[in-house]
Amino acid sequence: METNLVVEGFKFMALGMGTVFAFLVLMIFAMNIMSKVVHKFFPEPVATPSAPAQSGNSKAKVVAAITAAIKFHRESK
Amino acid sequence: MRFFILKILAFTVLAFAPLSASNHVESENLSTHKEENYHSQSLTHMVKGFIASTGIVAILSPDPDELSSTGKPMSDFHKSWGRVLMILIVFLLFYLGIKKGFEPLLLLPIGFGGLLANIPVADIAGPHGFLGVIYSMGLANEMFPIIIFMGVGAMTDFGPLLSNPKTALLGGAAQFGIFGSLIGAVALSQYTDLFSFTLQQSSAISIIGGADGPTSIFIASALAPELLGAIAVASYSYMAMVPIIQPPIMKALTTEAERKIKMTTLRHVSKLEKLIFPLMVLVLAILILPDSTPLIGAFMFGNFLKESGVVDRLSDTMQNALINITTIFLGLGVGSKLAADQFLVADTLGILVLGIVAFSAGTAAGVLMAKLMNMFPGTKVNPLIGSAGVSAVPMAARVSNKVGMEYDRTNMLLMHAMGPNVAGVIGSAVAAGVLLSIFK
């Protein structure tokens, strides 16, 4: 007997849609669990106002370096 | 005794003499054969030979012995006017790409590949022509779609999906377009005499409903390489026509009140979540459907490099240089399948029709799924984002946003629609994996 292609098509659909939904539902569960775990154990650090201080610090370093370079240049003349 | 030795010597010399002589004759034969490649011709003879090799003659009076690039005999129509017709179709693709802005990045390379593939005499799409070489280099072995997937992964932001995970279901529902049109394709072959698609061919055609170019090409070259050209052209043309195809379906299936639903603002997603997500999905794919891991693995590889934040050079290459180079080769390789003998067949018409059915069914299923989700308690979903469940990133999400804005200027749906949109990419990769696993 020749296989009925349409019946095969419906089987494909049942398996295919079933797998797609099963995969995505699992993915949704995994996402929810994962975000709970991440938020509980690895909360994102709140932005600290230490950033400008750091940049000021590095600015001072740059100024110091330039001054030293100029001094060296003048002395070596 | 000495006489005897001399005799033997003489004998050996005599015995070998003819042998060396024949060697000599053979090499002489070879050299004369080489010289015979060119012998003096009269000028009229040369001109006649040249005229016989022109394109005009090849089109007007096709060579009866010419074989197609796949080594099969072709009909006279496919050798002559079919090629002219294909070149006109290619011009139409150029028009759509340049003037109408329909996916020009792909339609132009595909179109030009098609133009080159339809040149008579030169056999550019044959196994030794450069299009044929490109095809066997990266399409016959499904390489280029995978590289494109890496680049798409590196461009994808899973943030919207992570902040509202349940919208992934919409991306699943839209895959109904794939399997619905699969049944349509087999029903056409079973109950009518118009088409006779095999199950493999039907599956390859129906994946157009996934609205994902690389996935379509991946599946087509694995299951039905003979239909690759038509499937790729249909897939990319319909993706380009998303803004035309989807809105009427979305409006027909929703009420005005539903279209005005406002969705809650998305929560902030931490960097660590985004970094874990690609690995998590890949692990799920490994456990459930290893057949989908070529696609999902490449996709998540690109995404992981992007989210890691430490290899910006690599992720930048994937998003730009690598995907651009591959797009050129992919387009030309697909174009090589636009040769008249492979494209101008009744099947192509069936593929174009089934493709648009698949696309529309996917859109409708996504919208209906959103309405179904609204029947359950919990935060409401605007059904307009359901249509973004067909992949077509980011075009489908933009369409959701645009239709939403038509009814409420302040309703920004774009980020909400990106969730189902990227879930649709994962969904169609899973659907592709299922189809591959069936035919293994």
PDB file of N, CA and C in Angstrom, chain B residues 16 48 53 85 154 190 202 215 332 344 350 364 393:
ATOM      1  N   PHE B  16      66.171  -5.069 -27.167  1.00  0.00           N
ATOM      2  CA  PHE B  16      65.720  -3.782 -26.621  1.00  0.00           C
ATOM      3  C   PHE B  16      65.537  -2.716 -27.680  1.00  0.00           C
ATOM      4  N   LYS B  48      33.654  31.755 -39.186  1.00  0.00           N
ATOM      5  CA  LYS B  48      32.482  30.887 -39.018  1.00  0.00           C
ATOM      6  C   LYS B  48      32.486  30.241 -37.640  1.00  0.00           C
ATOM      7  N   SER B  53      30.240  30.327 -31.897  1.00  0.00           N
ATOM      8  CA  SER B  53      30.442  30.331 -30.450  1.00  0.00           C
ATOM      9  C   SER B  53      29.854  31.569 -29.785  1.00  0.00           C
ATOM     10  N   LEU B  85      14.269  34.666 -20.685  1.00  0.00           N
ATOM     11  CA  LEU B  85      13.205  34.941 -19.718  1.00  0.00           C
ATOM     12  C   LEU B  85      13.776  35.048 -18.306  1.00  0.00           C
ATOM     13  N   ALA B 154      25.512  37.128  16.675  1.00  0.00           N
ATOM     14  CA  ALA B 154      26.309  38.217  17.250  1.00  0.00           C
ATOM     15  C   ALA B 154      25.561  39.539  17.194  1.00  0.00           C
ATOM     16  N   GLN B 190      -0.666  14.764  -3.175  1.00  0.00           N
ATOM     17  CA  GLN B 190      -1.437  13.528  -3.026  1.00  0.00           C
ATOM     18  C   GLN B 190      -2.712  13.581  -3.860  1.00  0.00           C
ATOM     19  N   SER B 202       8.572  18.648   0.295  1.00  0.00           N
ATOM     20  CA  SER B 202       7.531  19.404   0.987  1.00  0.00           C
ATOM     21  C   SER B 202       8.082  20.047   2.250  1.00  0.00           C
ATOM     22  N   THR B 215      17.970  29.452   7.603  1.00  0.00           N
ATOM     23  CA  THR B 215      17.397  28.143   7.938  1.00  0.00           C
ATOM     24  C   THR B 215      16.795  27.494   6.703  1.00  0.00           C
ATOM     25  N   LEU B 332      25.535  34.570  -4.458  1.00  0.00           N
ATOM     26  CA  LEU B 332      25.978  34.071  -5.766  1.00  0.00           C
ATOM     27  C   LEU B 332      25.703  32.578  -5.892  1.00  0.00           C
ATOM     28  N   LEU B 344      12.680  27.474 -14.192  1.00  0.00           N
ATOM     29  CA  LEU B 344      11.461  27.581 -15.002  1.00  0.00           C
ATOM     30  C   LEU B 344      10.782  26.225 -15.105  1.00  0.00           C
ATOM     31  N   GLY B 350       4.483  26.375  -7.562  1.00  0.00           N
ATOM     32  CA  GLY B 350       3.948  25.769  -6.344  1.00  0.00           C
ATOM     33  C   GLY B 350       4.679  26.261  -5.113  1.00  0.00           C
ATOM     34  N   ALA B 364      -0.701  34.395  11.346  1.00  0.00           N
ATOM     35  CA  ALA B 364      -2.004  34.231  11.981  1.00  0.00           C
ATOM     36  C   ALA B 364      -1.870  33.424  13.270  1.00  0.00           C
ATOM     37  N   VAL B 393      13.859  38.739  11.596  1.00  0.00           N
ATOM     38  CA  VAL B 393      14.380  39.768  12.505  1.00  0.00           C
ATOM     39  C   VAL B 393      15.033  40.870  11.682  1.00  0.00           C
TER      40      VAL B 393
END
